[in-house]
Short mmCIF file of C-alpha atoms and ligand atoms in Angstrom, two decimals:
data_model
loop_
_atom_site.label_atom_id
_atom_site.label_comp_id
_atom_site.label_asym_id
_atom_site.label_seq_id
_atom_site.Cartn_x
_atom_site.Cartn_y
_atom_site.Cartn_z
CA MET A 1 126.06 98.33 110.23
CA PHE A 2 127.33 94.99 108.12
CA LYS A 3 129.77 92.94 109.42
CA SER A 4 129.97 90.00 107.41
CA LYS A 5 131.69 90.03 103.69
CA ASN A 6 129.26 87.04 103.17
CA LEU A 7 125.40 86.68 103.02
CA LEU A 8 124.48 82.58 103.76
CA GLY A 9 121.47 82.91 105.98
CA ILE A 10 118.71 84.94 107.31
CA LYS A 11 119.68 82.98 110.50
CA ASP A 12 122.51 85.23 110.99
CA LEU A 13 121.51 88.77 110.90
CA THR A 14 120.09 91.18 112.81
CA PRO A 15 116.85 92.49 112.59
CA ASN A 16 118.71 96.05 112.07
CA GLU A 17 120.95 94.17 109.20
CA ILE A 18 117.87 93.03 107.86
CA ASN A 19 115.83 96.34 107.45
CA PHE A 20 119.30 97.88 106.22
CA ILE A 21 119.41 96.01 103.34
CA LEU A 22 115.58 96.56 102.84
CA ASP A 23 116.30 99.90 103.29
CA THR A 24 118.98 99.89 100.72
CA ALA A 25 116.73 98.14 98.36
CA SER A 26 114.13 100.98 98.45
CA GLY A 27 117.20 103.04 96.89
CA PHE A 28 118.04 100.58 94.21
CA LYS A 29 113.89 100.38 93.20
CA ASP A 30 114.24 103.84 92.48
CA VAL A 31 117.54 103.66 90.48
CA LEU A 32 115.70 100.87 88.30
CA ALA A 33 112.68 103.37 87.75
CA ARG A 34 114.82 105.81 86.10
CA ASP A 35 115.49 105.71 82.01
CA ILE A 36 119.42 105.16 83.42
CA LYS A 37 119.10 102.22 85.31
CA LYS A 38 123.25 102.03 85.48
CA VAL A 39 125.17 103.16 88.63
CA PRO A 40 128.86 102.38 89.28
CA PRO A 41 129.54 101.22 92.59
CA LEU A 42 130.93 97.86 91.44
CA ARG A 43 132.80 99.30 88.33
CA GLY A 44 135.85 97.07 88.05
CA LYS A 45 134.36 94.09 90.42
CA THR A 46 133.48 90.73 88.92
CA VAL A 47 130.58 88.58 90.09
CA VAL A 48 130.66 84.73 89.06
CA ASN A 49 126.77 83.08 89.62
CA LEU A 50 128.03 78.98 90.08
CA PHE A 51 124.47 77.19 90.24
CA PHE A 52 124.61 73.68 90.41
CA GLU A 53 120.91 73.53 90.35
CA PRO A 54 118.48 75.04 87.48
CA SER A 55 117.29 78.72 87.97
CA THR A 56 115.33 81.38 85.95
CA ARG A 57 114.44 84.24 88.59
CA THR A 58 117.52 84.00 91.10
CA ARG A 59 120.40 83.78 88.32
CA THR A 60 118.88 86.50 86.03
CA SER A 61 118.45 88.65 88.91
CA PHE A 62 121.58 88.50 89.88
CA THR A 63 123.11 88.96 86.76
CA LEU A 64 121.01 91.88 86.31
CA ALA A 65 121.77 93.43 89.29
CA GLY A 66 125.38 92.95 89.15
CA LYS A 67 125.08 94.47 85.54
CA ARG A 68 122.93 97.53 86.83
CA LEU A 69 125.97 98.64 89.35
CA SER A 70 128.49 98.41 86.83
CA ALA A 71 130.22 94.71 87.88
CA ASP A 72 131.55 92.63 85.15
CA VAL A 73 129.07 89.11 85.66
CA VAL A 74 130.03 85.63 84.46
CA ASN A 75 127.33 83.10 84.81
CA PHE A 76 129.54 79.47 85.15
CA SER A 77 127.91 76.81 83.26
CA VAL A 78 128.53 73.85 85.19
CA ASN A 79 127.73 71.37 82.54
CA THR A 80 130.21 72.69 80.23
CA SER A 81 133.22 73.05 83.04
CA SER A 82 135.50 70.47 84.35
CA VAL A 83 133.18 69.67 86.76
CA VAL A 84 131.69 67.03 84.93
CA LYS A 85 135.35 66.01 84.86
CA GLY A 86 135.61 65.23 88.28
CA GLU A 87 136.93 68.47 89.44
CA THR A 88 135.67 69.02 93.21
CA LEU A 89 134.03 72.22 94.22
CA LYS A 90 136.91 73.09 96.17
CA ASP A 91 138.84 73.39 93.25
CA THR A 92 136.45 74.98 91.40
CA ALA A 93 136.00 77.38 93.98
CA LEU A 94 139.63 77.94 94.17
CA THR A 95 139.88 78.36 90.47
CA ILE A 96 137.30 81.00 90.08
CA GLN A 97 138.88 82.80 93.11
CA SER A 98 141.99 82.87 91.64
CA LEU A 99 140.57 84.25 88.10
CA GLY A 100 139.92 87.24 90.07
CA ALA A 101 136.15 87.03 90.93
CA ASP A 102 135.50 89.44 94.24
CA PHE A 103 131.73 87.82 94.70
CA ILE A 104 130.39 83.82 94.24
CA VAL A 105 127.12 83.46 94.47
CA ILE A 106 126.35 79.94 94.73
CA ARG A 107 123.41 77.39 94.45
CA HIS A 108 123.98 74.02 95.22
CA ALA A 109 121.62 70.85 96.46
CA SER A 110 123.53 70.43 99.65
CA SER A 111 122.90 72.29 102.58
CA GLY A 112 125.98 74.28 104.17
CA VAL A 113 127.81 74.66 100.42
CA PRO A 114 128.10 77.96 100.91
CA HIS A 115 129.41 78.09 104.53
CA PHE A 116 132.12 75.66 103.33
CA LEU A 117 133.09 77.90 100.83
CA SER A 118 133.22 81.00 103.28
CA LYS A 119 135.83 79.14 105.19
CA ILE A 120 138.21 78.40 102.14
CA LEU A 121 137.79 81.85 100.13
CA ASN A 122 138.75 85.19 100.74
CA ILE A 123 136.23 86.72 98.20
CA SER A 124 132.35 87.34 99.14
CA ILE A 125 129.88 84.07 99.09
CA ILE A 126 126.57 84.73 98.45
CA ASN A 127 123.97 81.55 99.10
CA ALA A 128 121.24 81.47 96.44
CA GLY A 129 119.93 78.59 98.10
CA ASP A 130 121.50 75.55 99.59
CA GLY A 131 119.61 72.25 99.84
CA ALA A 132 116.45 72.46 102.32
CA ASN A 133 118.84 75.07 104.60
CA GLU A 134 118.09 78.78 103.47
CA HIS A 135 117.69 81.03 100.45
CA PRO A 136 118.35 84.04 102.15
CA THR A 137 117.65 87.06 98.80
CA GLN A 138 114.00 85.14 98.36
CA ALA A 139 113.52 86.13 101.59
CA LEU A 140 114.86 89.67 101.38
CA LEU A 141 112.90 90.17 98.47
CA ASP A 142 109.81 88.54 100.06
CA LEU A 143 109.87 90.90 102.99
CA PHE A 144 110.73 93.64 100.93
CA THR A 145 107.44 93.37 98.98
CA ILE A 146 105.57 92.86 102.20
CA ARG A 147 106.43 96.41 103.46
CA SER A 148 106.01 98.00 100.36
CA HIS A 149 102.39 96.81 100.61
CA LYS A 150 101.75 96.61 104.21
CA LYS A 151 103.91 99.66 105.37
CA LYS A 152 105.49 97.55 107.95
CA ILE A 153 106.23 93.99 109.01
CA ASN A 154 105.65 94.16 112.73
CA GLY A 155 102.40 92.68 113.25
CA LEU A 156 101.26 91.30 110.44
CA THR A 157 99.90 87.79 110.34
CA VAL A 158 101.74 85.95 107.29
CA ALA A 159 100.23 82.00 106.55
CA ILE A 160 103.18 79.89 104.72
CA ILE A 161 101.26 77.04 103.11
CA GLY A 162 103.18 74.36 101.51
CA ASP A 163 106.51 71.87 101.65
CA ILE A 164 107.65 73.57 105.16
CA ALA A 165 110.22 70.46 105.58
CA HIS A 166 111.72 70.98 102.44
CA SER A 167 111.83 74.45 101.61
CA ARG A 168 114.56 76.90 102.16
CA VAL A 169 112.33 79.58 101.03
CA ALA A 170 110.06 78.74 104.15
CA LYS A 171 113.08 78.49 106.41
CA SER A 172 114.77 81.85 105.42
CA ASN A 173 111.40 83.74 105.41
CA ILE A 174 110.56 82.42 109.02
CA TYR A 175 113.80 83.56 110.43
CA GLY A 176 113.00 86.92 108.88
CA LEU A 177 109.65 87.53 109.21
CA THR A 178 109.73 86.52 113.21
CA LYS A 179 113.09 88.61 113.65
CA LEU A 180 110.89 91.72 112.25
CA GLY A 181 107.83 90.72 114.43
CA ALA A 182 105.37 89.35 112.25
CA LYS A 183 103.11 86.52 113.44
CA VAL A 184 104.01 83.17 111.04
CA ARG A 185 101.85 80.13 110.89
CA VAL A 186 102.66 77.28 108.46
CA ILE A 187 100.41 75.05 107.61
CA CYS A 188 100.81 71.64 105.55
CA PRO A 189 100.22 68.05 105.98
CA PRO A 190 102.17 66.24 108.95
CA THR A 191 104.01 64.60 106.62
CA LEU A 192 105.86 67.52 105.10
CA MET A 193 106.00 69.32 108.45
CA PRO A 194 109.38 69.31 110.16
CA ALA A 195 109.88 68.07 113.79
CA GLY A 196 110.57 71.05 116.43
CA ILE A 197 109.07 73.47 113.36
CA ASP A 198 107.40 75.10 116.94
CA LYS A 199 110.95 76.26 118.35
CA LEU A 200 111.21 78.54 115.55
CA GLY A 201 108.02 80.58 117.31
CA VAL A 202 105.64 79.76 114.25
CA ASP A 203 102.08 78.17 115.04
CA VAL A 204 101.14 75.25 113.33
CA PHE A 205 97.95 74.19 111.28
CA HIS A 206 97.13 71.16 108.86
CA SER A 207 94.29 72.93 107.51
CA ILE A 208 94.41 75.83 105.38
CA GLU A 209 90.92 77.31 106.10
CA GLN A 210 92.52 77.48 109.44
CA GLY A 211 95.34 78.70 108.76
CA ILE A 212 94.88 81.56 106.39
CA LYS A 213 91.66 82.81 108.33
CA ASN A 214 92.27 86.40 108.74
CA ALA A 215 95.89 86.39 107.55
CA ASP A 216 97.15 89.54 105.98
CA VAL A 217 99.80 87.42 103.58
CA ILE A 218 99.65 84.50 102.24
CA MET A 219 102.61 82.68 101.10
CA THR A 220 102.16 79.95 98.93
CA LEU A 221 105.53 77.46 98.55
CA ARG A 222 106.00 75.07 95.52
CA LEU A 223 106.25 71.60 96.26
CA GLN A 224 110.11 70.21 95.71
CA LEU A 225 108.91 67.56 93.53
CA GLU A 226 112.93 66.88 92.62
CA ARG A 227 113.44 66.04 96.21
CA GLN A 228 111.30 63.05 96.22
CA VAL A 229 108.50 65.07 97.73
CA LYS A 230 105.76 63.04 96.17
CA GLY A 231 106.71 59.93 98.57
CA PHE A 232 105.04 62.19 101.39
CA LEU A 233 101.93 62.78 99.75
CA PRO A 234 98.93 60.34 98.60
CA SER A 235 99.10 62.66 95.07
CA LEU A 236 98.98 65.98 93.89
CA GLU A 237 95.43 65.76 92.75
CA GLU A 238 94.94 65.22 96.65
CA TYR A 239 97.36 68.04 97.80
CA PHE A 240 95.67 70.53 95.68
CA LYS A 241 91.99 69.11 96.97
CA LEU A 242 93.57 69.87 100.58
CA TYR A 243 96.05 72.49 100.45
CA GLY A 244 95.63 74.26 97.14
CA LEU A 245 94.88 78.34 97.64
CA THR A 246 91.82 78.57 95.47
CA ALA A 247 89.78 82.02 95.29
CA GLU A 248 87.01 80.32 97.71
CA ARG A 249 89.68 79.63 100.21
CA LEU A 250 91.03 82.62 99.78
CA LYS A 251 88.15 84.77 101.12
CA LEU A 252 88.99 83.41 104.39
CA ALA A 253 91.90 85.72 104.77
CA ARG A 254 91.90 89.32 105.37
CA ASP A 255 89.99 91.66 102.30
CA ASN A 256 93.38 93.20 101.34
CA ALA A 257 95.28 90.04 101.78
CA ILE A 258 98.14 89.75 99.40
CA VAL A 259 98.98 86.40 97.94
CA MET A 260 102.88 85.16 97.14
CA HIS A 261 104.84 82.69 95.91
CA PRO A 262 108.84 82.19 95.19
CA GLY A 263 108.24 80.67 91.56
CA PRO A 264 108.56 78.15 89.78
CA MET A 265 104.67 77.56 90.41
CA ASN A 266 103.51 74.25 90.07
CA ARG A 267 99.35 75.65 88.85
CA GLY A 268 96.95 73.59 89.88
CA VAL A 269 98.83 71.99 92.89
CA GLU A 270 99.73 74.44 95.13
CA ILE A 271 97.84 77.18 93.55
CA ASP A 272 94.80 77.97 91.19
CA SER A 273 95.31 79.94 88.23
CA GLU A 274 92.60 82.00 89.21
CA VAL A 275 94.27 83.20 92.31
CA ALA A 276 98.00 83.24 90.80
CA ASP A 277 96.54 85.56 87.88
CA GLY A 278 94.21 87.73 90.42
CA PRO A 279 93.92 91.08 92.02
CA GLN A 280 95.72 89.94 95.06
CA SER A 281 98.68 87.99 93.74
CA VAL A 282 102.13 89.91 93.62
CA ILE A 283 104.37 87.10 92.51
CA LEU A 284 105.50 89.37 89.59
CA GLU A 285 106.23 92.02 91.71
CA GLN A 286 108.37 90.08 93.73
CA VAL A 287 110.37 88.93 90.79
CA THR A 288 110.74 92.45 90.00
CA ASN A 289 111.84 93.35 93.59
CA GLY A 290 114.77 90.58 93.23
CA ILE A 291 117.10 93.05 91.49
CA ALA A 292 117.07 95.86 93.68
CA VAL A 293 117.27 93.56 96.76
CA ARG A 294 120.17 91.62 94.92
CA MET A 295 121.74 95.09 93.90
CA ALA A 296 121.50 96.04 98.03
CA VAL A 297 123.11 92.79 99.00
CA LEU A 298 126.27 93.05 96.29
CA TYR A 299 126.72 96.66 97.33
CA ILE A 300 126.24 96.14 101.00
CA LEU A 301 129.12 93.09 101.02
CA ALA A 302 131.28 95.27 98.28
CA GLY A 303 131.51 97.92 101.23
CA VAL A 304 132.28 95.19 103.66
CA ARG A 305 135.24 93.99 102.08
CA ARG A 306 136.58 97.87 101.11
N1 CP B 1 112.52 81.46 93.82
C1 CP B 1 113.26 80.63 93.15
O1 CP B 1 114.81 80.51 93.65
O2 CP B 1 113.37 80.94 92.05
P1 CP B 1 114.34 80.28 90.58
O3 CP B 1 114.55 78.47 90.80
O4 CP B 1 113.67 80.40 89.20
O5 CP B 1 115.65 80.96 90.67
#
Protein backbone atom coordinates (compact mmCIF):
# COMPACT_ATOMS: atom_id res chain seq x y z
CA MET A 1 0.00 0.00 0.00
CA PHE A 2 2.53 2.62 1.16
CA LYS A 3 5.71 2.58 -0.94
CA SER A 4 7.88 5.42 0.39
CA LYS A 5 9.77 5.27 3.69
CA ASN A 6 9.41 9.08 3.89
CA LEU A 7 6.50 11.48 4.28
CA LEU A 8 7.59 14.63 2.44
CA GLY A 9 4.26 16.06 1.32
CA ILE A 10 0.62 15.35 0.48
CA LYS A 11 1.31 16.25 -3.17
CA ASP A 12 3.12 12.90 -3.57
CA LEU A 13 0.35 10.74 -2.01
CA THR A 14 -2.47 8.90 -3.77
CA PRO A 15 -6.05 9.10 -2.41
CA ASN A 16 -5.68 5.44 -1.32
CA GLU A 17 -2.52 6.23 0.64
CA ILE A 18 -4.22 9.20 2.35
CA ASN A 19 -7.25 7.07 3.28
CA PHE A 20 -4.95 4.30 4.53
CA ILE A 21 -3.26 6.77 6.93
CA LEU A 22 -6.66 8.10 8.12
CA ASP A 23 -8.03 4.56 8.66
CA THR A 24 -4.88 3.56 10.57
CA ALA A 25 -5.22 6.72 12.69
CA SER A 26 -8.79 5.70 13.62
CA GLY A 27 -7.40 2.52 15.18
CA PHE A 28 -4.83 4.52 17.15
CA LYS A 29 -7.52 6.95 18.33
CA ASP A 30 -9.22 3.95 19.97
CA VAL A 31 -5.89 3.00 21.58
CA LEU A 32 -5.57 6.54 22.98
CA ALA A 33 -9.00 6.25 24.61
CA ARG A 34 -7.86 3.23 26.69
CA ASP A 35 -6.51 3.42 30.26
CA ILE A 36 -3.18 2.06 29.03
CA LYS A 37 -2.35 4.12 25.96
CA LYS A 38 0.96 2.49 25.08
CA VAL A 39 1.42 -0.18 22.37
CA PRO A 40 4.68 -1.93 21.36
CA PRO A 41 5.17 -1.66 17.54
CA LEU A 42 8.10 0.81 17.60
CA ARG A 43 9.96 -0.77 20.54
CA GLY A 44 13.70 -0.42 19.86
CA LYS A 45 13.21 2.37 17.29
CA THR A 46 14.39 5.96 17.76
CA VAL A 47 12.61 9.12 16.61
CA VAL A 48 14.57 12.39 16.56
CA ASN A 49 12.63 15.66 16.37
CA LEU A 50 14.87 18.16 14.57
CA PHE A 51 13.06 21.52 14.69
CA PHE A 52 14.76 24.66 13.35
CA GLU A 53 11.56 26.70 13.89
CA PRO A 54 9.36 27.00 16.99
CA SER A 55 6.55 24.52 17.55
CA THR A 56 4.16 23.53 20.33
CA ARG A 57 1.66 21.18 18.70
CA THR A 58 3.68 19.32 16.07
CA ARG A 59 6.75 18.64 18.20
CA THR A 60 4.78 17.67 21.30
CA SER A 61 2.42 15.41 19.42
CA PHE A 62 5.27 13.67 17.53
CA THR A 63 6.94 13.15 20.93
CA LEU A 64 3.76 11.66 22.41
CA ALA A 65 3.04 9.63 19.25
CA GLY A 66 6.52 8.07 19.37
CA LYS A 67 6.26 7.32 23.09
CA ARG A 68 2.76 5.80 22.76
CA LEU A 69 4.26 3.43 20.13
CA SER A 70 7.11 2.58 22.58
CA ALA A 71 9.86 4.29 20.54
CA ASP A 72 12.69 6.26 22.12
CA VAL A 73 12.11 9.92 21.29
CA VAL A 74 14.83 12.56 21.31
CA ASN A 75 14.05 16.26 21.03
CA PHE A 76 17.10 17.84 19.41
CA SER A 77 17.65 21.37 20.66
CA VAL A 78 19.08 23.47 17.83
CA ASN A 79 20.13 26.35 20.11
CA THR A 80 22.36 24.14 22.28
CA SER A 81 23.68 21.96 19.44
CA SER A 82 26.77 22.22 17.24
CA VAL A 83 24.60 24.07 14.70
CA VAL A 84 25.45 27.26 16.62
CA LYS A 85 29.16 26.44 16.10
CA GLY A 86 28.58 26.44 12.34
CA GLU A 87 27.88 22.75 11.65
CA THR A 88 25.97 22.34 8.38
CA LEU A 89 22.50 20.82 8.16
CA LYS A 90 23.96 17.92 6.16
CA ASP A 91 26.60 17.12 8.81
CA THR A 92 24.05 17.47 11.62
CA ALA A 93 21.66 15.09 9.86
CA LEU A 94 24.41 12.54 9.05
CA THR A 95 25.50 12.71 12.72
CA ILE A 96 21.95 11.99 13.94
CA GLN A 97 21.72 9.03 11.53
CA SER A 98 25.07 7.71 12.79
CA LEU A 99 23.79 7.95 16.37
CA GLY A 100 21.18 5.34 15.43
CA ALA A 101 18.02 7.32 14.67
CA ASP A 102 15.37 5.51 12.61
CA PHE A 103 13.27 8.63 11.91
CA ILE A 104 14.06 12.32 11.62
CA VAL A 105 11.06 14.61 11.99
CA ILE A 106 12.25 17.89 10.49
CA ARG A 107 10.87 21.44 10.58
CA HIS A 108 12.82 24.11 8.73
CA ALA A 109 12.25 27.63 7.41
CA SER A 110 13.50 26.65 3.94
CA SER A 111 11.27 24.80 1.49
CA GLY A 112 12.75 21.50 0.28
CA VAL A 113 14.94 20.68 3.31
CA PRO A 114 13.11 17.36 4.05
CA HIS A 115 13.47 16.38 0.36
CA PHE A 116 17.21 17.14 0.52
CA LEU A 117 17.62 15.01 3.68
CA SER A 118 15.70 12.14 2.10
CA LYS A 119 18.31 12.04 -0.69
CA ILE A 120 21.35 11.90 1.60
CA LEU A 121 20.06 9.68 4.46
CA ASN A 122 18.88 6.06 4.56
CA ILE A 123 16.49 6.57 7.47
CA SER A 124 12.87 7.81 7.30
CA ILE A 125 12.31 11.56 6.94
CA ILE A 126 9.03 13.14 7.99
CA ASN A 127 8.27 16.72 6.97
CA ALA A 128 6.96 18.68 9.97
CA GLY A 129 6.74 21.91 7.94
CA ASP A 130 9.20 23.26 5.34
CA GLY A 131 9.01 26.99 4.69
CA ALA A 132 5.92 27.89 2.68
CA ASN A 133 5.89 24.48 0.95
CA GLU A 134 4.03 21.74 2.90
CA HIS A 135 2.98 20.58 6.38
CA PRO A 136 1.64 17.11 5.56
CA THR A 137 0.81 15.82 9.05
CA GLN A 138 -1.20 18.99 9.77
CA ALA A 139 -3.30 18.36 6.64
CA LEU A 140 -3.73 14.69 7.58
CA LEU A 141 -5.00 15.58 11.05
CA ASP A 142 -7.30 18.19 9.48
CA LEU A 143 -8.69 15.60 7.05
CA PHE A 144 -9.12 13.15 9.93
CA THR A 145 -11.03 15.77 11.96
CA ILE A 146 -13.28 16.72 9.02
CA ARG A 147 -14.00 13.06 8.24
CA SER A 148 -14.88 12.27 11.85
CA HIS A 149 -17.44 15.13 11.92
CA LYS A 150 -18.85 14.91 8.40
CA LYS A 151 -18.38 11.13 7.83
CA LYS A 152 -16.93 11.88 4.36
CA ILE A 153 -14.72 14.36 2.51
CA ASN A 154 -16.03 13.84 -1.03
CA GLY A 155 -18.50 16.59 -2.04
CA LEU A 156 -17.93 18.86 0.96
CA THR A 157 -17.32 22.57 0.45
CA VAL A 158 -14.27 23.71 2.40
CA ALA A 159 -13.43 27.41 2.67
CA ILE A 160 -9.80 28.21 3.53
CA ILE A 161 -9.34 31.82 4.68
CA GLY A 162 -6.04 33.59 5.17
CA ASP A 163 -2.44 33.82 4.14
CA ILE A 164 -2.60 31.36 1.25
CA ALA A 165 0.68 32.61 -0.28
CA HIS A 166 2.87 31.82 2.74
CA SER A 167 0.89 28.93 4.24
CA ARG A 168 2.27 25.40 4.07
CA VAL A 169 -0.90 24.25 5.86
CA ALA A 170 -3.04 25.68 3.03
CA LYS A 171 -0.99 23.93 0.35
CA SER A 172 -1.04 20.51 2.02
CA ASN A 173 -4.77 20.84 2.70
CA ILE A 174 -5.51 21.88 -0.89
CA TYR A 175 -3.68 18.79 -2.17
CA GLY A 176 -5.39 16.48 0.33
CA LEU A 177 -8.91 17.88 0.10
CA THR A 178 -8.99 17.98 -3.72
CA LYS A 179 -7.53 14.44 -3.97
CA LEU A 180 -10.39 13.23 -1.73
CA GLY A 181 -13.07 15.06 -3.75
CA ALA A 182 -13.84 18.18 -1.69
CA LYS A 183 -14.64 21.50 -3.35
CA VAL A 184 -12.06 23.96 -2.04
CA ARG A 185 -12.45 27.74 -1.92
CA VAL A 186 -9.52 29.97 -1.01
CA ILE A 187 -10.25 33.42 0.41
CA CYS A 188 -7.76 36.23 1.02
CA PRO A 189 -6.66 39.68 -0.14
CA PRO A 190 -5.10 39.75 -3.63
CA THR A 191 -1.67 40.44 -2.06
CA LEU A 192 -1.78 37.10 -0.19
CA MET A 193 -3.09 35.01 -3.11
CA PRO A 194 -0.29 33.21 -5.01
CA ALA A 195 -0.36 33.44 -8.81
CA GLY A 196 -1.64 30.26 -10.47
CA ILE A 197 -3.41 28.93 -7.36
CA ASP A 198 -6.49 28.15 -9.50
CA LYS A 199 -4.39 25.51 -11.31
CA LEU A 200 -4.60 23.47 -8.10
CA GLY A 201 -8.34 23.05 -8.67
CA VAL A 202 -9.60 25.62 -6.15
CA ASP A 203 -12.05 28.52 -6.50
CA VAL A 204 -10.61 31.94 -5.65
CA PHE A 205 -12.53 34.53 -3.60
CA HIS A 206 -11.52 37.94 -2.30
CA SER A 207 -14.75 38.47 -0.32
CA ILE A 208 -15.09 36.41 2.86
CA GLU A 209 -18.88 36.79 2.76
CA GLN A 210 -19.09 35.19 -0.70
CA GLY A 211 -16.41 32.60 0.04
CA ILE A 212 -17.92 31.12 3.20
CA LYS A 213 -21.53 31.08 1.96
CA ASN A 214 -22.98 27.57 2.53
CA ALA A 215 -19.55 26.11 3.36
CA ASP A 216 -19.44 22.84 5.35
CA VAL A 217 -16.00 23.52 6.78
CA ILE A 218 -14.25 26.84 7.45
CA MET A 219 -10.52 26.67 7.92
CA THR A 220 -8.89 29.87 9.16
CA LEU A 221 -5.12 30.22 8.78
CA ARG A 222 -2.52 32.00 10.87
CA LEU A 223 -1.03 35.14 9.37
CA GLN A 224 2.64 34.22 9.04
CA LEU A 225 3.89 37.37 10.78
CA GLU A 226 7.44 35.94 10.98
CA ARG A 227 7.51 35.74 7.16
CA GLN A 228 7.10 39.54 6.81
CA VAL A 229 3.45 39.17 5.92
CA LYS A 230 2.57 42.54 7.47
CA GLY A 231 4.08 44.24 4.39
CA PHE A 232 1.28 42.69 2.30
CA LEU A 233 -1.50 44.28 4.42
CA PRO A 234 -2.49 47.84 5.33
CA SER A 235 -2.74 46.77 9.03
CA LEU A 236 -3.80 43.81 11.17
CA GLU A 237 -6.92 45.75 12.24
CA GLU A 238 -7.87 46.24 8.59
CA TYR A 239 -7.28 42.53 7.93
CA PHE A 240 -9.63 41.54 10.77
CA LYS A 241 -12.25 44.01 9.53
CA LEU A 242 -12.21 42.49 6.03
CA TYR A 243 -11.22 38.85 6.60
CA GLY A 244 -11.60 38.02 10.31
CA LEU A 245 -14.00 35.16 11.08
CA THR A 246 -16.71 36.64 13.33
CA ALA A 247 -19.92 35.09 14.67
CA GLU A 248 -21.90 37.28 12.26
CA ARG A 249 -19.97 36.00 9.24
CA LEU A 250 -20.11 32.40 10.44
CA LYS A 251 -23.92 32.54 10.07
CA LEU A 252 -23.39 32.60 6.28
CA ALA A 253 -21.96 29.05 6.32
CA ARG A 254 -24.11 25.94 6.76
CA ASP A 255 -25.74 25.66 10.22
CA ASN A 256 -23.61 22.62 11.09
CA ALA A 257 -20.36 23.99 9.63
CA ILE A 258 -17.24 23.31 11.65
CA VAL A 259 -14.54 25.92 12.32
CA MET A 260 -10.87 24.91 12.18
CA HIS A 261 -7.51 26.59 12.76
CA PRO A 262 -4.10 24.83 12.73
CA GLY A 263 -2.79 27.07 15.51
CA PRO A 264 -1.18 29.00 16.94
CA MET A 265 -4.02 31.53 16.57
CA ASN A 266 -3.73 35.29 16.40
CA ARG A 267 -7.02 36.02 18.20
CA GLY A 268 -8.70 39.18 16.94
CA VAL A 269 -6.70 38.99 13.68
CA GLU A 270 -7.79 35.82 11.82
CA ILE A 271 -10.57 34.78 14.15
CA ASP A 272 -12.72 36.31 16.88
CA SER A 273 -12.46 34.62 20.29
CA GLU A 274 -16.24 34.15 20.32
CA VAL A 275 -15.88 31.84 17.29
CA ALA A 276 -12.58 30.21 18.32
CA ASP A 277 -14.10 29.17 21.67
CA GLY A 278 -17.65 28.67 20.33
CA PRO A 279 -19.72 25.51 19.78
CA GLN A 280 -18.76 25.08 16.11
CA SER A 281 -15.03 25.20 16.81
CA VAL A 282 -13.08 21.91 16.55
CA ILE A 283 -9.70 23.58 17.04
CA LEU A 284 -8.67 21.69 20.18
CA GLU A 285 -9.98 18.44 18.72
CA GLN A 286 -7.57 18.97 15.79
CA VAL A 287 -4.72 19.07 18.31
CA THR A 288 -5.88 15.86 20.01
CA ASN A 289 -6.28 14.07 16.67
CA GLY A 290 -2.70 15.02 15.78
CA ILE A 291 -1.34 12.32 18.11
CA ALA A 292 -3.31 9.46 16.50
CA VAL A 293 -2.47 10.68 12.99
CA ARG A 294 1.25 10.98 13.78
CA MET A 295 1.19 7.52 15.38
CA ALA A 296 -0.28 6.22 12.12
CA VAL A 297 2.44 7.91 10.04
CA LEU A 298 5.28 6.54 12.22
CA TYR A 299 3.72 3.06 12.28
CA ILE A 300 3.17 2.90 8.51
CA LEU A 301 6.64 4.22 7.61
CA ALA A 302 8.25 1.77 10.05
CA GLY A 303 6.44 -1.01 8.16
CA VAL A 304 7.85 0.19 4.82
CA ARG A 305 11.42 0.18 6.19
CA ARG A 306 11.23 -3.36 7.61
N1 LIG B 1 -0.02 23.80 13.53
C1 LIG B 1 1.28 23.80 13.89
O1 LIG B 1 2.15 23.42 13.12
O2 LIG B 1 1.51 24.24 15.17
P1 LIG B 1 2.94 24.32 15.85
O3 LIG B 1 3.71 25.41 15.16
O4 LIG B 1 2.66 24.65 17.30
O5 LIG B 1 3.62 23.00 15.69
